[in-house]
JSON list of C-alpha atoms and ligand atoms in Angstrom, two decimals:
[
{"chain": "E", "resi": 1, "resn": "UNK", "atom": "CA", "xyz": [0.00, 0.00, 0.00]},
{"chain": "E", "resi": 2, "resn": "UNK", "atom": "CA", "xyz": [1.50, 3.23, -0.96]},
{"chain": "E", "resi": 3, "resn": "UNK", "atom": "CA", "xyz": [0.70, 6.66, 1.11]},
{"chain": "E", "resi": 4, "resn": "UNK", "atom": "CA", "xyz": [2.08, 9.59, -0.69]},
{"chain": "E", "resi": 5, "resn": "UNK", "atom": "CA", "xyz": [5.80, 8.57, -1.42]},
{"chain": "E", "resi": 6, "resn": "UNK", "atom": "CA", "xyz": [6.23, 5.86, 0.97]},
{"chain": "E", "resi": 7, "resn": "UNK", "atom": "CA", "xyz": [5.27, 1.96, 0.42]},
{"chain": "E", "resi": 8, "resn": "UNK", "atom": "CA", "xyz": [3.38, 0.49, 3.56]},
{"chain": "E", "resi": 9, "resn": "UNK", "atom": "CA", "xyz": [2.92, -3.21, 4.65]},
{"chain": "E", "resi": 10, "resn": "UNK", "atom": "CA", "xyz": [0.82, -4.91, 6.82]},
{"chain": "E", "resi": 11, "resn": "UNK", "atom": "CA", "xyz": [2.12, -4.90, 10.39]},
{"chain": "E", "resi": 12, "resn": "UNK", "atom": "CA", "xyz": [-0.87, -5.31, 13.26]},
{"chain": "E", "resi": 13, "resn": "UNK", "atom": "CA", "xyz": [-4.36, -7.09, 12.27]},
{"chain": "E", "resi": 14, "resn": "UNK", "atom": "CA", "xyz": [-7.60, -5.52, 13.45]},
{"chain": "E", "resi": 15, "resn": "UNK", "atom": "CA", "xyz": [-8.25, -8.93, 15.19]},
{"chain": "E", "resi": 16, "resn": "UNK", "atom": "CA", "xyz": [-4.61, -8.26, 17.13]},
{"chain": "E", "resi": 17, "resn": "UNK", "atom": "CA", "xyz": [-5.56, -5.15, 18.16]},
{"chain": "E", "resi": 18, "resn": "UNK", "atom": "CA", "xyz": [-8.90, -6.16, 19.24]},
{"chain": "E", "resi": 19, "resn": "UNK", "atom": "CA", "xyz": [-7.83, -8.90, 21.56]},
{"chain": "E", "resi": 20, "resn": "UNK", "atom": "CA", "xyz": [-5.08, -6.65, 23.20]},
{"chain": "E", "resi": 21, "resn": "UNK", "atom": "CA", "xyz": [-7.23, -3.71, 23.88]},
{"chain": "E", "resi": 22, "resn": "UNK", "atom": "CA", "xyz": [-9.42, -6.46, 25.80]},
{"chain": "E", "resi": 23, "resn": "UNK", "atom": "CA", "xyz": [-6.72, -7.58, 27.65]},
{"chain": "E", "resi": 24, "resn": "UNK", "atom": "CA", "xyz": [-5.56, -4.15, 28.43]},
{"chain": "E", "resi": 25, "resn": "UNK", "atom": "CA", "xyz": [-9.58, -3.19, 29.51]},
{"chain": "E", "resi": 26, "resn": "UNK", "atom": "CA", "xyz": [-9.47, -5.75, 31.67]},
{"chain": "E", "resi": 27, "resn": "UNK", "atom": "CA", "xyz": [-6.08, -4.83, 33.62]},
{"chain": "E", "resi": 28, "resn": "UNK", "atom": "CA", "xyz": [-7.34, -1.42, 34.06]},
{"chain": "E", "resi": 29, "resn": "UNK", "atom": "CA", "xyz": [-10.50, -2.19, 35.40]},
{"chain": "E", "resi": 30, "resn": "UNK", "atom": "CA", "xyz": [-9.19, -4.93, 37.83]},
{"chain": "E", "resi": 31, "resn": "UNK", "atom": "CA", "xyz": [-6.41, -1.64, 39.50]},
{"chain": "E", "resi": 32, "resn": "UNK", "atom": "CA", "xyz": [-9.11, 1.18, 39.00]},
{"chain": "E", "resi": 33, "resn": "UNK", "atom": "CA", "xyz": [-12.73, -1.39, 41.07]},
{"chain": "E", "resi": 34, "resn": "UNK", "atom": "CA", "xyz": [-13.70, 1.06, 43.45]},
{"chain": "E", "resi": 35, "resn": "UNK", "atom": "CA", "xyz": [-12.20, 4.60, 41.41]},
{"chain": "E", "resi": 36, "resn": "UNK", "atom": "CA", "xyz": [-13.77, 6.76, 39.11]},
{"chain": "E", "resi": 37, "resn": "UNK", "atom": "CA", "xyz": [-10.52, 7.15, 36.41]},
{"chain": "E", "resi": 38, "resn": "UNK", "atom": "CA", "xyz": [-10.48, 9.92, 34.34]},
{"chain": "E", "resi": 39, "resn": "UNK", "atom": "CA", "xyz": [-9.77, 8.69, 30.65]},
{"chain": "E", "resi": 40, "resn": "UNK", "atom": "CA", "xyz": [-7.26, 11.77, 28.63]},
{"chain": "E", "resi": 41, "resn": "UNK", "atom": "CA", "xyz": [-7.09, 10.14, 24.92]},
{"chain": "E", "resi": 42, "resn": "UNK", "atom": "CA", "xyz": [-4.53, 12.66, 23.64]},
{"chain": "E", "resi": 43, "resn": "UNK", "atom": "CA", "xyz": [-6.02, 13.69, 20.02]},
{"chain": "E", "resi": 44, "resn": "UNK", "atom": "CA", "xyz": [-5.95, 13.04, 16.99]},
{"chain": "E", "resi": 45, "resn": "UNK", "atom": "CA", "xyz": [-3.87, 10.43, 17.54]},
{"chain": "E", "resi": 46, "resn": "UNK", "atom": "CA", "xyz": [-5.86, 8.05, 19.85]},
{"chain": "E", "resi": 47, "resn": "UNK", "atom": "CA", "xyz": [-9.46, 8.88, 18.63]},
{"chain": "E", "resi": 48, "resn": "UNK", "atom": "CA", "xyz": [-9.89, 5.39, 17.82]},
{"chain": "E", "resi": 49, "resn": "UNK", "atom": "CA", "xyz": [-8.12, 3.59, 20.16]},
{"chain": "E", "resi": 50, "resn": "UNK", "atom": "CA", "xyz": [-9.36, 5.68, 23.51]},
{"chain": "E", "resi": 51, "resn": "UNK", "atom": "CA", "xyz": [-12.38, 5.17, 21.12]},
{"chain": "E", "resi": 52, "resn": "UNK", "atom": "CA", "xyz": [-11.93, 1.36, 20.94]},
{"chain": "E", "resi": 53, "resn": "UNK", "atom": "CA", "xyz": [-11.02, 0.75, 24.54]},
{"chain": "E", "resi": 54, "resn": "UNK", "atom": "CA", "xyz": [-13.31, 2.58, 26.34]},
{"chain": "E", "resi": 55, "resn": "UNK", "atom": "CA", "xyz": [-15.79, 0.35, 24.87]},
{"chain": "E", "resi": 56, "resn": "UNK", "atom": "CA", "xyz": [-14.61, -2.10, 27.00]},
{"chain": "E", "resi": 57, "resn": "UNK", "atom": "CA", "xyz": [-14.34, -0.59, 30.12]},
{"chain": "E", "resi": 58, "resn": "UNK", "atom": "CA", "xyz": [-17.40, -0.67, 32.42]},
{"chain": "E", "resi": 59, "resn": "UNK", "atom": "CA", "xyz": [-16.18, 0.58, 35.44]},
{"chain": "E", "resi": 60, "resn": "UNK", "atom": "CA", "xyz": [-17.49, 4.35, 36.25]},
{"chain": "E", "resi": 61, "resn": "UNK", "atom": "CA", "xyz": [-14.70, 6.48, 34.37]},
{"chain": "E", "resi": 62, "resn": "UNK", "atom": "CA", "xyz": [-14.96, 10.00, 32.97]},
{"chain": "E", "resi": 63, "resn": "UNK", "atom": "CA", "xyz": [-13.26, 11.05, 29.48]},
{"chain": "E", "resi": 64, "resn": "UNK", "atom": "CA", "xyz": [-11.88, 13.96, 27.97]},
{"chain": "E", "resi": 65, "resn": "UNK", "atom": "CA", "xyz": [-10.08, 13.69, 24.95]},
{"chain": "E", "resi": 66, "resn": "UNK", "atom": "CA", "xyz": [-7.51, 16.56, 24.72]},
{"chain": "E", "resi": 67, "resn": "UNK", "atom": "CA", "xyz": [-4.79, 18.03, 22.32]},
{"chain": "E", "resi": 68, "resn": "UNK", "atom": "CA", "xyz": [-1.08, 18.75, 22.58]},
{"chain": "E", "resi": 69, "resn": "UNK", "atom": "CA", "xyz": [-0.67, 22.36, 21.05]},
{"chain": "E", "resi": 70, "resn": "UNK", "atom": "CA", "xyz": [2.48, 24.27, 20.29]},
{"chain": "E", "resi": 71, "resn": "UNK", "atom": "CA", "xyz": [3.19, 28.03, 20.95]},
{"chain": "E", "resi": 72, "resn": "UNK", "atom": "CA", "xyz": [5.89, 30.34, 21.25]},
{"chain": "E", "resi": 73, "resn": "UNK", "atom": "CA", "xyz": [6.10, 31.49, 25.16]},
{"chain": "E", "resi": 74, "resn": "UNK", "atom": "CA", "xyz": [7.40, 35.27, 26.21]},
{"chain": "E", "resi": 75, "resn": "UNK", "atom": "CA", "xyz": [10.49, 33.97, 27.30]},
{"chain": "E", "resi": 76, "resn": "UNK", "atom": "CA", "xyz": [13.09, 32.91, 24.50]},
{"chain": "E", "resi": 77, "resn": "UNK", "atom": "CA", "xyz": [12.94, 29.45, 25.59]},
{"chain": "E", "resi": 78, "resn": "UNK", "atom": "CA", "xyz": [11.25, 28.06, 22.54]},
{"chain": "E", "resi": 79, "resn": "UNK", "atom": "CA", "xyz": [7.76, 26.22, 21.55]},
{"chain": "E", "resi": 80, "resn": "UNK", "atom": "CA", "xyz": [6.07, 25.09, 25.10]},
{"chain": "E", "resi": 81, "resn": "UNK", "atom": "CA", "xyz": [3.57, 22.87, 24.89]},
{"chain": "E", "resi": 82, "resn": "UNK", "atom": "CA", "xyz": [0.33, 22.19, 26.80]},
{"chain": "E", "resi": 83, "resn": "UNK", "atom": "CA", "xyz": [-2.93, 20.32, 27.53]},
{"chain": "E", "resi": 84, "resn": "UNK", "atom": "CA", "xyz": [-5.95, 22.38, 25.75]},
{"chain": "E", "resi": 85, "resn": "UNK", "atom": "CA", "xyz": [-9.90, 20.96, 26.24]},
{"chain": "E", "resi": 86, "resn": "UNK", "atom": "CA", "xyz": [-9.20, 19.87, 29.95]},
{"chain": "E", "resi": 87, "resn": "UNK", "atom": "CA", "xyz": [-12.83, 20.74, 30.30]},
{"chain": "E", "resi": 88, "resn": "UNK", "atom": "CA", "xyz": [-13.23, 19.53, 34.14]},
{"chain": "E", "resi": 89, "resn": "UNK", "atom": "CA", "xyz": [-11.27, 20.13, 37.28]},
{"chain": "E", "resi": 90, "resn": "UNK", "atom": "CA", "xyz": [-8.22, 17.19, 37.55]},
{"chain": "E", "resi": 91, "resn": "UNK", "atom": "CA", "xyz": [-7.58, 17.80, 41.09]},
{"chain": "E", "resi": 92, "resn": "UNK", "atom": "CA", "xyz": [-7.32, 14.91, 43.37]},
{"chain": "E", "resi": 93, "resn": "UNK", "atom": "CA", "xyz": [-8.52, 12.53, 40.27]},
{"chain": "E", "resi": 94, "resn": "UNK", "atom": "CA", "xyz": [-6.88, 9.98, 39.23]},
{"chain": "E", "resi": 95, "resn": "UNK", "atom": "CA", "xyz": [-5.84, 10.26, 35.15]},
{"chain": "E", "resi": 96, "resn": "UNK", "atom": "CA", "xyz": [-5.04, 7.62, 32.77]},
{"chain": "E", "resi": 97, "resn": "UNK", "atom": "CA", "xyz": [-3.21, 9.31, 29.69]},
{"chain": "E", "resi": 98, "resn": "UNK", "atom": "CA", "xyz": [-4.35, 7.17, 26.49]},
{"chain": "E", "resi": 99, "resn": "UNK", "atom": "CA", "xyz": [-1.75, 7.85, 23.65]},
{"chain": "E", "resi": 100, "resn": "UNK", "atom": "CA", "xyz": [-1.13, 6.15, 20.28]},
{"chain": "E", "resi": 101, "resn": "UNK", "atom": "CA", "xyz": [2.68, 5.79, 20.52]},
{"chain": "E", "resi": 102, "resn": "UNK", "atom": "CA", "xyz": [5.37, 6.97, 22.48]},
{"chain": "E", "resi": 103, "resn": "UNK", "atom": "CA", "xyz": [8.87, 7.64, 20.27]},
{"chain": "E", "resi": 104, "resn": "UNK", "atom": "CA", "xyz": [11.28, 9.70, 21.73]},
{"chain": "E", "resi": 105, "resn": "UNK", "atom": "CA", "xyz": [9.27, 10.23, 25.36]},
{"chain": "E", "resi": 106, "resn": "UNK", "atom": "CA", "xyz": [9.04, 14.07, 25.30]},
{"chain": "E", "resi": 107, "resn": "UNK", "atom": "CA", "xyz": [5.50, 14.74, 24.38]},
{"chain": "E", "resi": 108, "resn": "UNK", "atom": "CA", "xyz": [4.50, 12.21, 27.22]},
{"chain": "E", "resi": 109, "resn": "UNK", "atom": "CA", "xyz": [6.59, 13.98, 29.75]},
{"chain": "E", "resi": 110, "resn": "UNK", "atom": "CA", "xyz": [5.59, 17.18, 29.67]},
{"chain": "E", "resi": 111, "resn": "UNK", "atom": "CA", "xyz": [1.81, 15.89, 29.58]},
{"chain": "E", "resi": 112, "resn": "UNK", "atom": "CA", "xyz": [2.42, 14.07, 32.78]},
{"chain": "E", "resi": 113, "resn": "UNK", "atom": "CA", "xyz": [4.55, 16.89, 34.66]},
{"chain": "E", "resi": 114, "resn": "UNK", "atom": "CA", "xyz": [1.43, 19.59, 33.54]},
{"chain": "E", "resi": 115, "resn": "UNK", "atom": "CA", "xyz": [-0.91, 16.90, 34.87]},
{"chain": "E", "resi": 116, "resn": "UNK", "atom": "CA", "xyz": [0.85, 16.66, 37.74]},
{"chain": "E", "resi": 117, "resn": "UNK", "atom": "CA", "xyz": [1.25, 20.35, 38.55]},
{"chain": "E", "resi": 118, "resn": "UNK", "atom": "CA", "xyz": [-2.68, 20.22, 38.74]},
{"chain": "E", "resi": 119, "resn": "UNK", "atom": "CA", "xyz": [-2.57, 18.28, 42.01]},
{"chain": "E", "resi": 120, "resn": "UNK", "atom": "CA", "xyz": [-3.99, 14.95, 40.57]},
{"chain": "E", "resi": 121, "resn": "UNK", "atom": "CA", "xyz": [-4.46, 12.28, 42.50]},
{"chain": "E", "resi": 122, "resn": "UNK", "atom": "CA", "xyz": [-2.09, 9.75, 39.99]},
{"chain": "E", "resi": 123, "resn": "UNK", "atom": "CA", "xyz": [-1.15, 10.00, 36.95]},
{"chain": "E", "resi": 124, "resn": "UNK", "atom": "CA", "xyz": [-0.56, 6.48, 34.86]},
{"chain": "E", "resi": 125, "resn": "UNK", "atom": "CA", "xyz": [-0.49, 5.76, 30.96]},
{"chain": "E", "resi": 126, "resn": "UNK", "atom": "CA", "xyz": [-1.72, 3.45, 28.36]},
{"chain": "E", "resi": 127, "resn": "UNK", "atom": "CA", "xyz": [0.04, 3.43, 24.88]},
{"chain": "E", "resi": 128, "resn": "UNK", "atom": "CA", "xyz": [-0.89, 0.99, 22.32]},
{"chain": "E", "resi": 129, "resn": "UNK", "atom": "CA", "xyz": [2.62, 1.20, 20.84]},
{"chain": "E", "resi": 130, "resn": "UNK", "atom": "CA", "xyz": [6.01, 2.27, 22.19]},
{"chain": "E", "resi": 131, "resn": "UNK", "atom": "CA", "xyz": [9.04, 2.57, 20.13]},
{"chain": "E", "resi": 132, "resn": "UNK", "atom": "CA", "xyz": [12.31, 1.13, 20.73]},
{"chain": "E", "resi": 133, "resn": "UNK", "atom": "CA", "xyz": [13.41, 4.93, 21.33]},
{"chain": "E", "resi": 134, "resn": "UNK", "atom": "CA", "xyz": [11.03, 5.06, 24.35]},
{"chain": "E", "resi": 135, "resn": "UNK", "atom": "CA", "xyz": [12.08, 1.70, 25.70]},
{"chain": "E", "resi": 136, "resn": "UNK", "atom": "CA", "xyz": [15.79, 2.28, 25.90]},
{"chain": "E", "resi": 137, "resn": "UNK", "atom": "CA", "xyz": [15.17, 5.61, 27.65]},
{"chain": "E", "resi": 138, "resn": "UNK", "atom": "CA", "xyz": [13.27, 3.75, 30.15]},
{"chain": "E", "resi": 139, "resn": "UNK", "atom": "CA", "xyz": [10.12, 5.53, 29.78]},
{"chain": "E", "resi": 140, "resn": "UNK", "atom": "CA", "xyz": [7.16, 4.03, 31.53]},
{"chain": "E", "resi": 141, "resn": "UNK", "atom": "CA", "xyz": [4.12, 3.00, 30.07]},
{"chain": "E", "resi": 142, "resn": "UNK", "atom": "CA", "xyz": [1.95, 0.95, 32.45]},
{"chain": "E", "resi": 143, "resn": "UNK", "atom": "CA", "xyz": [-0.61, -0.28, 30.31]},
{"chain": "E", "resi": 144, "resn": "UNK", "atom": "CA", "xyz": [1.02, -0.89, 26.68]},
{"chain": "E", "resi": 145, "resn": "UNK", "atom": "CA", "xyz": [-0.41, -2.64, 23.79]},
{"chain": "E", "resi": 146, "resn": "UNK", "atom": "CA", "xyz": [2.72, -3.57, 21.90]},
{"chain": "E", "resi": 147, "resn": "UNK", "atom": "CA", "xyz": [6.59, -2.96, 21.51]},
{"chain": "E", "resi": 148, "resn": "UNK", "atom": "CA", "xyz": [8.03, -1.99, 18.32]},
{"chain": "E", "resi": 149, "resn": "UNK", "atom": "CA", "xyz": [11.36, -1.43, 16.53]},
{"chain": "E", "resi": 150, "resn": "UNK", "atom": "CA", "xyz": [12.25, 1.53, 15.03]},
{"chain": "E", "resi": 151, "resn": "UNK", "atom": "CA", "xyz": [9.34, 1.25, 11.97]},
{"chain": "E", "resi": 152, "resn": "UNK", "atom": "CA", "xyz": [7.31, 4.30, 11.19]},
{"chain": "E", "resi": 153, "resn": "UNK", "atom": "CA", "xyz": [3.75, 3.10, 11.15]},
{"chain": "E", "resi": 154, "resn": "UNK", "atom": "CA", "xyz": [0.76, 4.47, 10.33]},
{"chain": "E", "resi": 155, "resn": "UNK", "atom": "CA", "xyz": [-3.26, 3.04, 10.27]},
{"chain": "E", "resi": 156, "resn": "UNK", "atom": "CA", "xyz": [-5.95, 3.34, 13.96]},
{"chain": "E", "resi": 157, "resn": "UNK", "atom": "CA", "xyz": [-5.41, 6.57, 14.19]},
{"chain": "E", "resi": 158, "resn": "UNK", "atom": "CA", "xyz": [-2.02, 7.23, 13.28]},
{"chain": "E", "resi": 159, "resn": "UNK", "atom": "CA", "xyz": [-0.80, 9.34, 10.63]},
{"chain": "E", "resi": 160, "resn": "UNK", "atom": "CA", "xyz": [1.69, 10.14, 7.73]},
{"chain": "E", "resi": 161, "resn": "UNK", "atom": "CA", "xyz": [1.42, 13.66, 6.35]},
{"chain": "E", "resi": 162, "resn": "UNK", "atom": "CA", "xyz": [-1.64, 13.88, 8.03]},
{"chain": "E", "resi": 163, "resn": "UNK", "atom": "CA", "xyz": [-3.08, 10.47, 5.97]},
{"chain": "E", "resi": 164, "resn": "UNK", "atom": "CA", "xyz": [-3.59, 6.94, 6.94]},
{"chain": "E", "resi": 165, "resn": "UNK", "atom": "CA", "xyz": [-5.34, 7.72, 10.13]},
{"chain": "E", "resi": 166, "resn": "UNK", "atom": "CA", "xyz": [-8.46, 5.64, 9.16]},
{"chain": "E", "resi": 167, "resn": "UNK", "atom": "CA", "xyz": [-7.30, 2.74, 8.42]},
{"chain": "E", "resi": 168, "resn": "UNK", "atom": "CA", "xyz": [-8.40, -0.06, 10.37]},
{"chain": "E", "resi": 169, "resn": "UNK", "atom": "CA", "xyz": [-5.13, -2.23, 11.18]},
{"chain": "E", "resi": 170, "resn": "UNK", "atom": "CA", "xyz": [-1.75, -0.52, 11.38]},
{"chain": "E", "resi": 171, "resn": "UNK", "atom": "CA", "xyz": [0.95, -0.50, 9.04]},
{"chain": "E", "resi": 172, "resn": "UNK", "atom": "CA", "xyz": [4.77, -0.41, 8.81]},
{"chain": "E", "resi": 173, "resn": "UNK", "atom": "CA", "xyz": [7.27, 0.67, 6.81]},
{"chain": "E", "resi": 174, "resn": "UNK", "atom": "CA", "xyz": [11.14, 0.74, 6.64]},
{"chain": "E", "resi": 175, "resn": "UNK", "atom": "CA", "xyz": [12.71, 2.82, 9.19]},
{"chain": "E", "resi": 176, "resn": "UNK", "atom": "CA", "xyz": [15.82, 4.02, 7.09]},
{"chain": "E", "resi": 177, "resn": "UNK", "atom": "CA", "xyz": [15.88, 7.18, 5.85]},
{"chain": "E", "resi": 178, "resn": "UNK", "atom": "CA", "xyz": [13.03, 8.17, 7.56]},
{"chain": "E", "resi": 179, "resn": "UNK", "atom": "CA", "xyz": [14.60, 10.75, 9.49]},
{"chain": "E", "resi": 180, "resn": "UNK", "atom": "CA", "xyz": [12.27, 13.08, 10.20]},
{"chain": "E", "resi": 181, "resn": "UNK", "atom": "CA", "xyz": [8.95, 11.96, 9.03]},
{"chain": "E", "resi": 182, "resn": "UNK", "atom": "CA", "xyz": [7.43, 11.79, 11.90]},
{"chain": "E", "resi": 183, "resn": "UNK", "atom": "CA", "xyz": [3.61, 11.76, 12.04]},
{"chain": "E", "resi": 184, "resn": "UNK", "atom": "CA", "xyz": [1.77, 14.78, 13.39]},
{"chain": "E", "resi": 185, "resn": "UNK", "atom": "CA", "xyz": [0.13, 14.55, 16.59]},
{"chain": "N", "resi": 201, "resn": "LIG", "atom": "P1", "xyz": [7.40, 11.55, 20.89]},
{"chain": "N", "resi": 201, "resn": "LIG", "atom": "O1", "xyz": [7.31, 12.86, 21.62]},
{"chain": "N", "resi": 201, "resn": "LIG", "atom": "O2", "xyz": [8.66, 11.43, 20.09]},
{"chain": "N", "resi": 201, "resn": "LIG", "atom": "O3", "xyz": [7.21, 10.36, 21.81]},
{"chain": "N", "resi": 201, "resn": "LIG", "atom": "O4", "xyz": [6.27, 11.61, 19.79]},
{"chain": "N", "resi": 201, "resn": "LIG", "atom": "C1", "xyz": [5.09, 10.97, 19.91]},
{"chain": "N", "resi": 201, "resn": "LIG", "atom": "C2", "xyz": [4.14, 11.42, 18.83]},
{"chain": "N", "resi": 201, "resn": "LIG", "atom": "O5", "xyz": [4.76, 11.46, 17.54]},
{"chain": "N", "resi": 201, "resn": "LIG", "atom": "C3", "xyz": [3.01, 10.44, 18.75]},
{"chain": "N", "resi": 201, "resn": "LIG", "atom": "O6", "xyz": [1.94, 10.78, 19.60]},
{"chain": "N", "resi": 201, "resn": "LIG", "atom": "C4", "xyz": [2.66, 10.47, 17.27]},
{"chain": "N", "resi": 201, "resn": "LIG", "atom": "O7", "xyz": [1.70, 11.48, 17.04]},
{"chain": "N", "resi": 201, "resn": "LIG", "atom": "C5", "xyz": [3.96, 10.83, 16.58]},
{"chain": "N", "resi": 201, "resn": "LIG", "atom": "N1", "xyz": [4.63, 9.61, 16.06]},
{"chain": "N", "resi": 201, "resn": "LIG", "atom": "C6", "xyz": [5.76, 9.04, 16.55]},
{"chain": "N", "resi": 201, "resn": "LIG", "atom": "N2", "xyz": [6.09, 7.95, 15.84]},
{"chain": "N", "resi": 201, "resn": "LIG", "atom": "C7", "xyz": [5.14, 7.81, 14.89]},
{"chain": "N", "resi": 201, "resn": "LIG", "atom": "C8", "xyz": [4.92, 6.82, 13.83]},
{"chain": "N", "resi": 201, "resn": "LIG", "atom": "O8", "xyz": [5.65, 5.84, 13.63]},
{"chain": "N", "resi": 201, "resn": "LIG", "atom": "N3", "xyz": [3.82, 7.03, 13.07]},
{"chain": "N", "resi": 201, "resn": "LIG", "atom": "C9", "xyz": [2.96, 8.07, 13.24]},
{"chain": "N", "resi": 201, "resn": "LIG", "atom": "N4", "xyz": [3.12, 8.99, 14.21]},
{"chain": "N", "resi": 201, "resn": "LIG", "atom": "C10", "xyz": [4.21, 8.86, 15.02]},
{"chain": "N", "resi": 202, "resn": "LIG", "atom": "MG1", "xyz": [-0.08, 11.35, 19.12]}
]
């Protein structure tokens, strides 16, 4: 399958997916009997997996999908980015961050440092992918759906150049010379 210049294969089947967001329902709702979790699917991203998974979950939960956006602060420190649609009070909650796939880390740390600056009550994630990237740093991810290499996929949400987000399974494609490509959020 080709998406603008790049050739795609198939990587993860919609049955695959399925049966691991089950799994991962399941988990959550065994630690969280008892809580009301707040759901944050981090958009665009996770529309259809936060989509997909809270499906599954049955336990009282509230959900706000959000969006990472970029501006220039006063100071000359660069872009900063930050949580926008947070349309309820976080304090003393506890927040389960739902995002797509975690590559180098930094977008996921400054989500859960501004999260916890709002005096939450914990602060865990669940990532249907993480990148090798990710794993060597060490970053945690306590609900993940699957470990991957280096491959830049797209498909459930994910994007290239802003396509490929509706496809229904998720596919890969060689990681050389990809420098840079990196989907948008
Ligand atoms: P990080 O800050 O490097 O962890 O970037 C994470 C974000 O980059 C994800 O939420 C995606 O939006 C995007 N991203 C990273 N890798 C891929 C990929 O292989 N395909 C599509 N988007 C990606
Ligand atoms: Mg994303």
């Amino acid at each position: 399958m080709k998406i603008k210049d790049l050739d795609f294969e198939k990587f993860i089947g919609e049955e695959e997916i399925k049966q691991k967001i089950a799994f991962i329902a399941e988990t959550i709702e065994n630690h969280y009997a008892g809580k009301t979790p707040v759901f944050l699917p981090i958009l665009n991203g996770s529309f259809m997996f936060g989509a997909d998974l809270l499906k599954h979950i049955s336990i009282p939960c509230r959900v706000s999908f959000v969006k990472i956006s970029s501006y220039v602060g006063t100071v000359s420190s660069g872009q900063i980015k930050t949580l926008i649609g947070l349309d309820e009070s976080l304090f003393n909650q506890d927040i389960l961050i739902v995002e797509d796939i975690i590559d180098t880390g930094l977008t996921l740390q400054k989500i859960v440092e501004e999260l916890k600056s709002l005096g939450t009550k914990s602060v865990e994630v669940i990532s249907l992918l993480r990148k090798k990237s990710a794993r060597d740093k060490g970053i945690a991810v306590k609900y993940l759906g699957f470990e991957i290499e280096s491959e830049f996929v797209v498909g459930y949400g994910l994007d290239y150049d802003g396509l490929g987000r509706n496809l229904r399974e998720i596919y890969k494609t060689d990681s050389e010379n990809l420098a840079g490509k990196n989907g948008q959020v």
